[in-house]
mmCIF file of C-alpha atoms and ligand atoms in Angstrom:
data_model
loop_
_atom_site.group_PDB
_atom_site.id
_atom_site.type_symbol
_atom_site.label_atom_id
_atom_site.label_comp_id
_atom_site.label_asym_id
_atom_site.label_seq_id
_atom_site.Cartn_x
_atom_site.Cartn_y
_atom_site.Cartn_z
ATOM 1 C CA UNK P 1 -57.213 104.987 -49.194
ATOM 2 C CA UNK P 2 -55.711 102.185 -51.221
ATOM 3 C CA UNK P 3 -54.694 98.625 -50.392
ATOM 4 C CA UNK P 4 -51.852 96.526 -51.749
ATOM 5 C CA UNK P 5 -50.448 93.056 -51.161
ATOM 6 C CA UNK P 6 -46.924 92.677 -49.874
ATOM 7 C CA UNK P 7 -45.087 89.391 -49.472
ATOM 8 C CA UNK P 8 -41.916 89.004 -47.439
ATOM 9 C CA UNK P 9 -40.402 86.245 -49.563
ATOM 10 C CA UNK P 10 -38.692 83.065 -48.248
ATOM 11 C CA UNK P 11 -35.155 84.504 -48.639
ATOM 12 C CA UNK P 12 -35.946 87.493 -46.391
ATOM 13 C CA UNK P 13 -37.742 85.295 -43.822
ATOM 14 C CA UNK P 14 -34.625 83.025 -43.720
ATOM 15 C CA UNK P 15 -32.415 86.089 -43.162
ATOM 16 C CA UNK P 16 -34.492 87.118 -40.141
ATOM 17 C CA UNK P 17 -35.541 90.503 -41.480
ATOM 18 C CA UNK P 18 -39.347 90.307 -41.071
ATOM 19 C CA UNK P 19 -39.117 92.861 -38.241
ATOM 20 C CA UNK P 20 -37.186 95.609 -40.052
ATOM 21 C CA UNK P 21 -39.355 95.227 -43.154
ATOM 22 C CA UNK P 22 -42.585 95.593 -41.145
ATOM 23 C CA UNK P 23 -41.085 98.558 -39.272
ATOM 24 C CA UNK P 24 -40.254 100.213 -42.582
ATOM 25 C CA UNK P 25 -43.836 99.884 -43.822
ATOM 26 C CA UNK P 26 -45.135 101.498 -40.627
ATOM 27 C CA UNK P 27 -42.494 104.254 -40.689
ATOM 28 C CA UNK P 28 -43.592 105.072 -44.240
ATOM 29 C CA UNK P 29 -47.226 105.405 -43.167
ATOM 30 C CA UNK P 30 -48.505 102.081 -44.489
ATOM 31 C CA UNK P 31 -50.912 100.381 -42.090
ATOM 32 C CA UNK P 32 -51.040 96.590 -41.719
ATOM 33 C CA UNK P 33 -54.665 95.476 -42.350
ATOM 34 C CA UNK P 34 -53.958 91.742 -42.292
ATOM 35 C CA UNK P 35 -50.895 89.547 -42.001
ATOM 36 C CA UNK P 36 -49.970 85.870 -41.762
ATOM 37 C CA UNK P 37 -46.971 83.564 -42.076
ATOM 38 C CA UNK P 38 -47.621 80.727 -44.512
ATOM 39 C CA UNK P 39 -45.721 78.257 -46.664
ATOM 40 C CA UNK P 40 -47.143 78.141 -50.183
ATOM 41 C CA UNK P 41 -47.418 74.796 -51.939
ATOM 42 C CA UNK P 42 -46.038 74.763 -55.500
ATOM 43 C CA UNK P 43 -49.643 74.884 -56.770
ATOM 44 C CA UNK P 44 -50.520 77.897 -54.635
ATOM 45 C CA UNK P 45 -47.387 79.704 -55.876
ATOM 46 C CA UNK P 46 -48.274 78.779 -59.492
ATOM 47 C CA UNK P 47 -51.778 80.198 -58.999
ATOM 48 C CA UNK P 48 -50.443 83.403 -57.506
ATOM 49 C CA UNK P 49 -47.978 83.955 -60.363
ATOM 50 C CA UNK P 50 -50.272 82.604 -63.135
ATOM 51 C CA UNK P 51 -49.681 85.809 -65.141
ATOM 52 C CA UNK P 52 -46.020 84.750 -65.478
ATOM 53 C CA UNK P 53 -46.805 81.140 -66.528
ATOM 54 C CA UNK P 54 -45.209 81.532 -69.970
ATOM 55 C CA UNK P 55 -42.042 83.230 -68.700
ATOM 56 C CA UNK P 56 -38.801 81.173 -68.767
ATOM 57 C CA UNK P 57 -38.261 81.717 -65.024
ATOM 58 C CA UNK P 58 -41.746 80.491 -63.954
ATOM 59 C CA UNK P 59 -40.479 77.113 -62.657
ATOM 60 C CA UNK P 60 -37.614 78.708 -60.743
ATOM 61 C CA UNK P 61 -39.893 81.421 -59.331
ATOM 62 C CA UNK P 62 -42.579 79.039 -58.069
ATOM 63 C CA UNK P 63 -39.954 76.615 -56.652
ATOM 64 C CA UNK P 64 -38.413 79.508 -54.729
ATOM 65 C CA UNK P 65 -41.727 80.917 -53.489
ATOM 66 C CA UNK P 66 -42.742 77.484 -52.157
ATOM 67 C CA UNK P 67 -39.282 76.680 -50.721
ATOM 68 C CA UNK P 68 -39.973 78.049 -47.235
ATOM 69 C CA UNK P 69 -42.288 80.215 -45.167
ATOM 70 C CA UNK P 70 -43.170 83.720 -46.255
ATOM 71 C CA UNK P 71 -45.280 86.497 -44.729
ATOM 72 C CA UNK P 72 -48.275 87.816 -46.667
ATOM 73 C CA UNK P 73 -49.480 91.279 -45.703
ATOM 74 C CA UNK P 74 -52.326 93.533 -46.798
ATOM 75 C CA UNK P 75 -51.137 97.136 -46.492
ATOM 76 C CA UNK P 76 -53.307 100.246 -46.568
ATOM 77 C CA UNK P 77 -52.465 103.887 -47.118
ATOM 78 C CA UNK P 78 -52.758 106.794 -49.502
ATOM 79 C CA UNK P 79 -51.236 105.674 -52.800
ATOM 80 C CA UNK P 80 -50.219 102.414 -51.089
ATOM 81 C CA UNK P 81 -49.462 100.544 -54.319
ATOM 82 C CA UNK P 82 -46.892 103.026 -55.621
ATOM 83 C CA UNK P 83 -45.580 103.781 -52.136
ATOM 84 C CA UNK P 84 -44.833 100.097 -51.591
ATOM 85 C CA UNK P 85 -43.195 99.782 -55.044
ATOM 86 C CA UNK P 86 -40.959 102.757 -54.196
ATOM 87 C CA UNK P 87 -40.000 101.263 -50.816
ATOM 88 C CA UNK P 88 -39.248 97.893 -52.481
ATOM 89 C CA UNK P 89 -37.007 99.195 -55.270
ATOM 90 C CA UNK P 90 -36.308 97.682 -58.694
ATOM 91 C CA UNK P 91 -36.944 93.967 -59.347
ATOM 92 C CA UNK P 92 -33.209 93.392 -59.797
ATOM 93 C CA UNK P 93 -31.422 94.378 -56.555
ATOM 94 C CA UNK P 94 -28.356 95.360 -58.595
ATOM 95 C CA UNK P 95 -30.494 98.155 -60.054
ATOM 96 C CA UNK P 96 -32.421 99.031 -56.877
ATOM 97 C CA UNK P 97 -31.924 102.483 -55.336
ATOM 98 C CA UNK P 98 -30.037 102.870 -52.066
ATOM 99 C CA UNK P 99 -32.184 102.346 -49.005
ATOM 100 C CA UNK P 100 -34.849 100.275 -50.786
ATOM 101 C CA UNK P 101 -35.811 96.906 -49.316
ATOM 102 C CA UNK P 102 -34.390 95.035 -52.291
ATOM 103 C CA UNK P 103 -31.092 96.953 -52.133
ATOM 104 C CA UNK P 104 -30.873 96.218 -48.415
ATOM 105 C CA UNK P 105 -32.043 92.599 -48.305
ATOM 106 C CA UNK P 106 -32.127 90.940 -51.765
ATOM 107 C CA UNK P 107 -29.385 88.862 -53.361
ATOM 108 C CA UNK P 108 -30.613 88.321 -56.924
ATOM 109 C CA UNK P 109 -33.381 89.106 -59.402
ATOM 110 C CA UNK P 110 -35.057 85.801 -58.506
ATOM 111 C CA UNK P 111 -34.601 85.894 -54.733
ATOM 112 C CA UNK P 112 -35.537 89.516 -54.227
ATOM 113 C CA UNK P 113 -36.922 89.715 -50.675
ATOM 114 C CA UNK P 114 -40.340 91.258 -51.280
ATOM 115 C CA UNK P 115 -43.364 91.276 -53.563
ATOM 116 C CA UNK P 116 -45.704 94.203 -54.114
ATOM 117 C CA UNK P 117 -48.846 94.487 -56.253
ATOM 118 C CA UNK P 118 -48.353 96.619 -59.371
ATOM 119 C CA UNK P 119 -51.869 98.026 -60.005
ATOM 120 C CA UNK P 120 -55.282 98.384 -58.314
ATOM 121 C CA UNK P 121 -56.845 95.370 -60.092
ATOM 122 C CA UNK P 122 -53.931 93.071 -59.292
ATOM 123 C CA UNK P 123 -53.861 94.339 -55.700
ATOM 124 C CA UNK P 124 -57.529 93.387 -55.228
ATOM 125 C CA UNK P 125 -57.017 89.947 -56.802
ATOM 126 C CA UNK P 126 -53.824 89.277 -54.846
ATOM 127 C CA UNK P 127 -55.301 90.326 -51.481
ATOM 128 C CA UNK P 128 -58.336 88.100 -52.113
ATOM 129 C CA UNK P 129 -55.992 85.198 -52.985
ATOM 130 C CA UNK P 130 -54.766 85.080 -49.379
ATOM 131 C CA UNK P 131 -57.339 86.875 -47.215
ATOM 132 C CA UNK P 132 -61.108 86.768 -46.685
ATOM 133 C CA UNK P 133 -62.778 90.176 -46.588
ATOM 134 C CA UNK P 134 -63.552 89.664 -42.883
ATOM 135 C CA UNK P 135 -59.803 89.337 -42.129
ATOM 136 C CA UNK P 136 -58.997 92.844 -43.390
ATOM 137 C CA UNK P 137 -59.152 95.081 -40.345
HETATM 138 P P1 GDP M 1 -41.788 92.625 -59.580
HETATM 139 O O1 GDP M 1 -43.175 93.162 -59.864
HETATM 140 O O2 GDP M 1 -40.785 93.700 -59.305
HETATM 141 O O3 GDP M 1 -41.803 91.565 -58.503
HETATM 142 O O4 GDP M 1 -41.262 91.930 -60.921
HETATM 143 P P2 GDP M 1 -41.992 91.023 -62.057
HETATM 144 O O5 GDP M 1 -43.484 91.103 -61.940
HETATM 145 O O6 GDP M 1 -41.354 91.371 -63.354
HETATM 146 O O7 GDP M 1 -41.521 89.547 -61.696
HETATM 147 C C1 GDP M 1 -42.112 88.827 -60.646
HETATM 148 C C2 GDP M 1 -41.049 88.082 -59.900
HETATM 149 O O8 GDP M 1 -40.479 87.094 -60.758
HETATM 150 C C3 GDP M 1 -39.847 88.915 -59.450
HETATM 151 O O9 GDP M 1 -40.075 89.611 -58.245
HETATM 152 C C4 GDP M 1 -38.770 87.848 -59.293
HETATM 153 O O10 GDP M 1 -38.910 87.149 -58.048
HETATM 154 C C5 GDP M 1 -39.101 86.897 -60.424
HETATM 155 N N1 GDP M 1 -38.283 87.179 -61.596
HETATM 156 C C6 GDP M 1 -38.368 88.230 -62.463
HETATM 157 N N2 GDP M 1 -37.426 88.142 -63.419
HETATM 158 C C7 GDP M 1 -36.714 87.016 -63.144
HETATM 159 C C8 GDP M 1 -35.601 86.371 -63.769
HETATM 160 O O11 GDP M 1 -35.063 86.827 -64.772
HETATM 161 N N3 GDP M 1 -35.161 85.207 -63.187
HETATM 162 C C9 GDP M 1 -35.757 84.676 -62.072
HETATM 163 N N4 GDP M 1 -35.286 83.524 -61.548
HETATM 164 N N5 GDP M 1 -36.802 85.252 -61.466
HETATM 165 C C10 GDP M 1 -37.267 86.409 -61.988
#
């Protein structure tokens, strides 16, 4: 069993598609271990995306991620990290495969509906950024 962090980003929350995204995770066999709706401060978003601090889009990314509420979710399943990346689709929705969450719900490479951890180490760090161990059920 593997765990991964998903975030339903502010654009998808504004569109009212929390429900279909959660349903998709469950349909694909990913179990919700923990979940909460939060609004990140700019500093919290900067901490979460610290690995991208030198990228030209860092300011835009952290402004967007702190611009409204999002839903943070710890998902569990066999191969959960790759399964979630497959369900999400490519970073740029213009390149995302049909039926992926980003193809369905994202408008641009910046405002791209969902986040998903990309490796076991980052998944552990990202889950711990938002959830205490006792909250993972
Ligand atoms: P991901 O793992 O598919 O989310 O992609 P990355 O780790 O490469 O990038 C992290 C996030 O930064 C993406 O999901 C986008 O929200 C944002 N991002 C990536 N590239 C760009 C870009 O060129 N412009 C803007 N504004 N945001 C970007």
